[in-house]
mmCIF file of C-alpha atoms and ligand atoms in Angstrom:
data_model
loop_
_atom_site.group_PDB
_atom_site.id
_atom_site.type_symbol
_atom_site.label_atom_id
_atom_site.label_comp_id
_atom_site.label_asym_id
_atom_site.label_seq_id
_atom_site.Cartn_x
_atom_site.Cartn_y
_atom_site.Cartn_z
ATOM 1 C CA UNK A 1 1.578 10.562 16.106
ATOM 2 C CA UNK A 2 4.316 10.860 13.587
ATOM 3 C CA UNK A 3 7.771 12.852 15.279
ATOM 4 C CA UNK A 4 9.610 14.431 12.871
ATOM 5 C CA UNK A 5 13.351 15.740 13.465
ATOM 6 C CA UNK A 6 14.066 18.887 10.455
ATOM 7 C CA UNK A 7 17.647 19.526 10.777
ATOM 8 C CA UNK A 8 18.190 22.706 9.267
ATOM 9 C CA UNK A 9 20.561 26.012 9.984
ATOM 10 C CA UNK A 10 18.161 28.353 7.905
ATOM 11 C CA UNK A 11 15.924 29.402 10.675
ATOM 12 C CA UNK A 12 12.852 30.816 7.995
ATOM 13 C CA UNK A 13 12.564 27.233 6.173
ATOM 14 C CA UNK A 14 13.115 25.507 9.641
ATOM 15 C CA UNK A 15 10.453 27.434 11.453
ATOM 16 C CA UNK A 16 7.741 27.527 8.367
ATOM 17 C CA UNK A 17 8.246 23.703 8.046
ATOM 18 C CA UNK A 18 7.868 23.199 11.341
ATOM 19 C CA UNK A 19 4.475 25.048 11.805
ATOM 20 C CA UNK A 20 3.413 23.893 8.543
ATOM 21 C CA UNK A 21 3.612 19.898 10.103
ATOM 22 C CA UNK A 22 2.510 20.963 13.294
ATOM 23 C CA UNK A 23 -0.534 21.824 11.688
ATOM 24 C CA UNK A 24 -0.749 18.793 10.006
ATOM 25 C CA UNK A 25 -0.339 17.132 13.180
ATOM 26 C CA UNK A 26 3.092 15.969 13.597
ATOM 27 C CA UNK A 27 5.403 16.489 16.427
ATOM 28 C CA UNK A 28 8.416 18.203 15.480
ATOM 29 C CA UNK A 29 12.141 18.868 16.896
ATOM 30 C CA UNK A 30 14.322 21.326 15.340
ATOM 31 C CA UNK A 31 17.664 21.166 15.769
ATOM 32 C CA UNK A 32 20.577 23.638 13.710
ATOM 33 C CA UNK A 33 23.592 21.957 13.876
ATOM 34 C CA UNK A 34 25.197 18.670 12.785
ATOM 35 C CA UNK A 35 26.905 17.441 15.878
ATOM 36 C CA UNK A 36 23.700 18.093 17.908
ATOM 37 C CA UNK A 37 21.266 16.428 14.541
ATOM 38 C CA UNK A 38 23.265 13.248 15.716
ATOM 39 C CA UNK A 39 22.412 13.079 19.135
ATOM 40 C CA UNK A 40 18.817 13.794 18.427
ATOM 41 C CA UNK A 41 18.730 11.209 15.824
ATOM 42 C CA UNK A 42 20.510 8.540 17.908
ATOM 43 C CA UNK A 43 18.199 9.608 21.219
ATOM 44 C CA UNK A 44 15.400 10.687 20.638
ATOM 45 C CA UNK A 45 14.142 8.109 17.861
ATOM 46 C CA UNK A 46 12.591 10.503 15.219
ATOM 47 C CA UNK A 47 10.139 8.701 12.769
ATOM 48 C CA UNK A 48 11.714 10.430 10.027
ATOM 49 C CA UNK A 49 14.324 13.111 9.485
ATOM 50 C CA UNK A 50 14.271 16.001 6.881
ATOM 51 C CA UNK A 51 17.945 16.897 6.998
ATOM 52 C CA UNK A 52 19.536 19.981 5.493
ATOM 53 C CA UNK A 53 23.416 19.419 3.643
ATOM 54 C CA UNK A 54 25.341 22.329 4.652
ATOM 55 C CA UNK A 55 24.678 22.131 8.164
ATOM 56 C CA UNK A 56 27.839 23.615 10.855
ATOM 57 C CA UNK A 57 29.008 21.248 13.101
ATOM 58 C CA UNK A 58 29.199 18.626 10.677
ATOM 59 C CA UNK A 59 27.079 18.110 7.214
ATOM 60 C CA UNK A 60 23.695 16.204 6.226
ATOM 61 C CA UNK A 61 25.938 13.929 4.159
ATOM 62 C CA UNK A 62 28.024 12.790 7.573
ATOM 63 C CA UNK A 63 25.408 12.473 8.953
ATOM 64 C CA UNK A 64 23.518 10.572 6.960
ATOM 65 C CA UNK A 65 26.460 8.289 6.562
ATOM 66 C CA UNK A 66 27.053 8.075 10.554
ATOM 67 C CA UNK A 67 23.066 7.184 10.987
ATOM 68 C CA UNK A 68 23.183 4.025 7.977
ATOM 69 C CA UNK A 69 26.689 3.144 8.853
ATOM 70 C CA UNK A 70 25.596 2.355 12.521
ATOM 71 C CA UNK A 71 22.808 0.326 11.094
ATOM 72 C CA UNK A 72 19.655 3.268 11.558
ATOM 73 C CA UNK A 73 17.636 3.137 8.792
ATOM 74 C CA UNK A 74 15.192 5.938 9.935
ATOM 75 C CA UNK A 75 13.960 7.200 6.673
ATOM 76 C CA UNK A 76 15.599 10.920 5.327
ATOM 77 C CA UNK A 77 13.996 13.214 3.660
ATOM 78 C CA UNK A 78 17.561 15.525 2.533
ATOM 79 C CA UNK A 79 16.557 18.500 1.767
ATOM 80 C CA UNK A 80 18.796 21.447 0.171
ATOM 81 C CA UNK A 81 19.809 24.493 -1.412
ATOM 82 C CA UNK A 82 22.485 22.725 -3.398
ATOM 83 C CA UNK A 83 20.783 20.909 -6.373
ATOM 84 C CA UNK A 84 23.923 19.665 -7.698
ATOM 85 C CA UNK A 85 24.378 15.831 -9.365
ATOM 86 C CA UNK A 86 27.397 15.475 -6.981
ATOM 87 C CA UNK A 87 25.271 15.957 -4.028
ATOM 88 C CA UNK A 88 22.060 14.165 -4.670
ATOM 89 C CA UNK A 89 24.019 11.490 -6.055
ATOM 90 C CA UNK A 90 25.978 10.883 -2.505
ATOM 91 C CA UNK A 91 23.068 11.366 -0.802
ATOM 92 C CA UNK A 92 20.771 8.910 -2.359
ATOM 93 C CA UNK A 93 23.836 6.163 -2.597
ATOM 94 C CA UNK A 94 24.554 6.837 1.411
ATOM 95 C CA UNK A 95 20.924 5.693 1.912
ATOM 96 C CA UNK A 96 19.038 9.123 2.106
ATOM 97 C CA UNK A 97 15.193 7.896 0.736
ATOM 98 C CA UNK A 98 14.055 10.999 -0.758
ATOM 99 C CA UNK A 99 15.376 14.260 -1.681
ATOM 100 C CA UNK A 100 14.275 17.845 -2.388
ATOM 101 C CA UNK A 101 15.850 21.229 -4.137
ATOM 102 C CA UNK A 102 15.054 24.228 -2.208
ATOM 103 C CA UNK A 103 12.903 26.218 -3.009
ATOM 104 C CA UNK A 104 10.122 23.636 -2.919
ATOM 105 C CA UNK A 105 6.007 23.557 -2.306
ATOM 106 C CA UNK A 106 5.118 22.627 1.247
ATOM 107 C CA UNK A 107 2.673 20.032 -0.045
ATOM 108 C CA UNK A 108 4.968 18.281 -2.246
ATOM 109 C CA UNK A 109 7.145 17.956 0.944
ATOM 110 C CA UNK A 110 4.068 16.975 2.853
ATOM 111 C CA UNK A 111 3.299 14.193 0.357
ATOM 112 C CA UNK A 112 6.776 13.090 0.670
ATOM 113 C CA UNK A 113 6.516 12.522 4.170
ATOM 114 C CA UNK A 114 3.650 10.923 4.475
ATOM 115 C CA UNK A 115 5.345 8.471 1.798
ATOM 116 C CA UNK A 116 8.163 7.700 3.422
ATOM 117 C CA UNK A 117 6.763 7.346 6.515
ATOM 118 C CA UNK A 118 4.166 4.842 4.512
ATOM 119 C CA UNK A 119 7.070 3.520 3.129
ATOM 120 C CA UNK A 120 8.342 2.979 6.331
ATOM 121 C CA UNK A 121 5.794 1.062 8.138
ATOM 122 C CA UNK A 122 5.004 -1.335 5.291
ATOM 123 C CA UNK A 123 9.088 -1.989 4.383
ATOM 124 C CA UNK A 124 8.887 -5.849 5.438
ATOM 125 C CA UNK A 125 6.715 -6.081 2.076
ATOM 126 C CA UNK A 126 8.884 -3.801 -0.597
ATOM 127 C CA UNK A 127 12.731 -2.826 -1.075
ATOM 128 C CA UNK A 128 13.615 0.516 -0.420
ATOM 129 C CA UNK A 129 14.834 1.124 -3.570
ATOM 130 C CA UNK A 130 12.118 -0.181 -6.170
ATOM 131 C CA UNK A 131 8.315 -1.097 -6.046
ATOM 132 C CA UNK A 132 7.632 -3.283 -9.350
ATOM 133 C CA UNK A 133 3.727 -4.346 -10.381
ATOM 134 C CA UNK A 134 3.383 -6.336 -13.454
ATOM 135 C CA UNK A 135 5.403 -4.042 -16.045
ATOM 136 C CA UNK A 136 5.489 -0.713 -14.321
ATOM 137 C CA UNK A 137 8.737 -0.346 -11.665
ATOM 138 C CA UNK A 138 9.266 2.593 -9.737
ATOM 139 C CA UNK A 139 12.694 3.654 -8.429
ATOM 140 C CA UNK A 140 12.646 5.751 -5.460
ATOM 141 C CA UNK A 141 16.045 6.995 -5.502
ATOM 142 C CA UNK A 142 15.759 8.756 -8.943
ATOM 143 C CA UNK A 143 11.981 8.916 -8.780
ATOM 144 C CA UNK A 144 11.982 7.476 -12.331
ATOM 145 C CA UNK A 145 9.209 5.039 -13.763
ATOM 146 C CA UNK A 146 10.326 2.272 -16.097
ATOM 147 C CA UNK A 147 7.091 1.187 -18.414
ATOM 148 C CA UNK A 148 7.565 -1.798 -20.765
ATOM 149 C CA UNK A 149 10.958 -1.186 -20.566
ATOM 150 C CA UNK A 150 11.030 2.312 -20.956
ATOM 151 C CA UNK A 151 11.624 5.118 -18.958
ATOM 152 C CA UNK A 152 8.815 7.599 -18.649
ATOM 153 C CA UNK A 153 8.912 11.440 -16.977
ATOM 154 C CA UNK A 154 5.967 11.659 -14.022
ATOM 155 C CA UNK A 155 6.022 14.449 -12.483
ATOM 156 C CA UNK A 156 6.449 14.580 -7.883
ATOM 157 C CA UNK A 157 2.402 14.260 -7.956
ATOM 158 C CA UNK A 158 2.154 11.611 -10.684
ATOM 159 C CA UNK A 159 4.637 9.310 -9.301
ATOM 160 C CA UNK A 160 2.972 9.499 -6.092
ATOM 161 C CA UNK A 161 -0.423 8.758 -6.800
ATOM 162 C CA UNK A 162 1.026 6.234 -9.745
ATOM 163 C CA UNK A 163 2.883 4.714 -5.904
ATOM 164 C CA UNK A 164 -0.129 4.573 -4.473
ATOM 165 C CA UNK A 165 -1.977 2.753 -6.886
ATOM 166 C CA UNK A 166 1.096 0.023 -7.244
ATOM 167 C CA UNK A 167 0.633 -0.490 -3.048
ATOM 168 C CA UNK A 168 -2.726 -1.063 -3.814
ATOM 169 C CA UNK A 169 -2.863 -3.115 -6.915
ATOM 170 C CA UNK A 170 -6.370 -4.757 -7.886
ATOM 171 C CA UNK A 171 -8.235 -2.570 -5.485
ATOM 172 C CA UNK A 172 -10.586 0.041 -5.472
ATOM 173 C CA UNK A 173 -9.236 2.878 -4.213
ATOM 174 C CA UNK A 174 -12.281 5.924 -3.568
ATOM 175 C CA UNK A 175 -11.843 9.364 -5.103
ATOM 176 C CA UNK A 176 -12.006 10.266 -1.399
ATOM 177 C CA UNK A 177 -8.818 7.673 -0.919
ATOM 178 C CA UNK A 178 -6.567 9.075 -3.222
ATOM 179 C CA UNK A 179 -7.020 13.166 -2.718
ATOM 180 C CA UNK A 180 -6.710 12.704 0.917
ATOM 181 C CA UNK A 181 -3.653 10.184 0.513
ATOM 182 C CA UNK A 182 -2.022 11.933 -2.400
ATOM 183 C CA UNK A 183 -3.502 15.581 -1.950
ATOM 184 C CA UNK A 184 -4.284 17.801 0.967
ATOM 185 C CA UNK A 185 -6.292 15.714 3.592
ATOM 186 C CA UNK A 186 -8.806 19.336 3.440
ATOM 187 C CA UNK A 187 -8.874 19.348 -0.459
ATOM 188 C CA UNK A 188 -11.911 19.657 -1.965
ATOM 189 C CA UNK A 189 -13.848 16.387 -2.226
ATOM 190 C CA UNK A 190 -15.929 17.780 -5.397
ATOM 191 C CA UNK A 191 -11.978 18.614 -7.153
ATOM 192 C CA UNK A 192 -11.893 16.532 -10.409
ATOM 193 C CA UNK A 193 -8.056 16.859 -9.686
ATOM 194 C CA UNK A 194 -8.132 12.996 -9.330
ATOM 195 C CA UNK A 195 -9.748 12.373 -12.569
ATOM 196 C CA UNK A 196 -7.261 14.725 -14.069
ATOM 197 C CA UNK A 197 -4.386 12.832 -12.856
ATOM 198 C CA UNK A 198 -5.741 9.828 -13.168
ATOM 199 C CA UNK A 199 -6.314 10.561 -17.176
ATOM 200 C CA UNK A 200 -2.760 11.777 -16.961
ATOM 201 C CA UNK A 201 -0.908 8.765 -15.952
ATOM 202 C CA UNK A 202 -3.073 6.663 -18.489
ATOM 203 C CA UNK A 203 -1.706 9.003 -21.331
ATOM 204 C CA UNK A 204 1.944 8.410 -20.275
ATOM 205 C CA UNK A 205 1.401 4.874 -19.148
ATOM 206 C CA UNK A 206 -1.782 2.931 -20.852
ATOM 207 C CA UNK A 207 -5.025 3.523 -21.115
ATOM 208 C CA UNK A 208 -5.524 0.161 -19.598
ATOM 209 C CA UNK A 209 -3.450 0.603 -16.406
ATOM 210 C CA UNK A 210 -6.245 2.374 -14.536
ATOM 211 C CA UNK A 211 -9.242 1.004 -14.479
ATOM 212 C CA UNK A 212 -12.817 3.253 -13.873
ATOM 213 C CA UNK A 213 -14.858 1.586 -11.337
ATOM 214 C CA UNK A 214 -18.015 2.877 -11.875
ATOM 215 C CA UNK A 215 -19.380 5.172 -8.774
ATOM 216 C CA UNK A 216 -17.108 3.658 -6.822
ATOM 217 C CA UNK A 217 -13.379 5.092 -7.673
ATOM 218 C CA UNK A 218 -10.554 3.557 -9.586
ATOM 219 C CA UNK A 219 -8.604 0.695 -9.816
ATOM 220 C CA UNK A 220 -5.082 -0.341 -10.596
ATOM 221 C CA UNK A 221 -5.180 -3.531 -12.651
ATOM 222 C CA UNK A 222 -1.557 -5.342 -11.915
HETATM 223 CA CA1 CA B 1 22.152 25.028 5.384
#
């Protein structure tokens, strides 16, 4: 089981995120302040934080800097009210390896998580920063997608099943796979919200990038 530290002063976000991954069955600490979000980090060994900026105590971005400066590369999830350039820009060069504007979807933060925490376990194999397949790169840090040399919009559920696909490159990957990998693990199976993405991604990408397996799924041809 996945432990997950939020650190997070708002009480309402840190209290419906932390039911909302309970029930998705993670173990969760919340803690409110900065100087204590250190000690828990340092401690208790989260698997990944979601960290709030304007913390008291001390902020996300300390923080954050503390954690990588001492070597901790737990992954960070920053997550804030203030969607300025000036402070996703610091955050993402001090190491954080996602970030989110409040207000935000619960899934999309869900699918972020289980990402990172992907991301995480498989590291050995990938850079933090960028996941290139054949001409298609992905940057994490600005969640852009370079295609043939050019950069292409995808939108938070794109780029992750489009993330997926590049981890899995040359495989079939089930309709079953991707919803419960890039969706709700309780969506509907009989949701042609794969398909739809699926066609998607081949409209901003190529037609050729995804390949239909017949009755079996999909594949990403690198
Ligand atoms: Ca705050």
């Amino acid at each position: 089981m996945s432990r997950i530290l939020i650190v997070e002063d708002e009480e309402r976000i840190a209290s419906f995120v932390k039911s909302g991954l309970e029930s998705h069955g993670y173990q969760v600490d919340v803690v409110n302040d900065g100087i204590e979000a250190m000690h828990w980090a340092k401690y208790s060994n989260p698997d990944l934080i979601i960290l709030d900026i304007g913390l008291p105590g001390k902020s996300g971005i300390e923080i954050l800097n503390e954690l990588r400066g001492t070597g901790n590369m737990v992954p960070v999830i920053i997550l804030t009210a203030r969607d300025s350039v000036s402070d996703r820009v610091s955050g993402l060069e001090l190491g954080a390896n996602d970030y989110m504007a409040k207000p935000f979807a619960f899934e999309e933060l869900l699918v972020r998580i289980r990402l990172r925490l992907k991301d995480a376990t498989s590291q050995a194999s990938s850079s933090l920063s960028e996941l290139s397949v054949g001409e298609i790169t992905l940057n994490f840090y600005d969640r852009t997608v370079v295609f043939k040399g050019k950069k292409i919009e995808l939108s938070g559920r794109e780029f992750a099943l489009l993330e997926l696909f590049m981890r899995n490159p040359n495989r079939v990957l089930s309709r079953e796979q991707l919803l419960s990998n890039v969706w709700e693990m309780d969506f509907d199976p009989n949701s042609n919200v794969v398909d739809v993405y699926v066609r998607y991604l081949r409209q901003k990408l190529d037609e050729n990038v995804i390949q239909t397996v017949r009755g079996m799924g999909y594949k990403f041809k690198s």
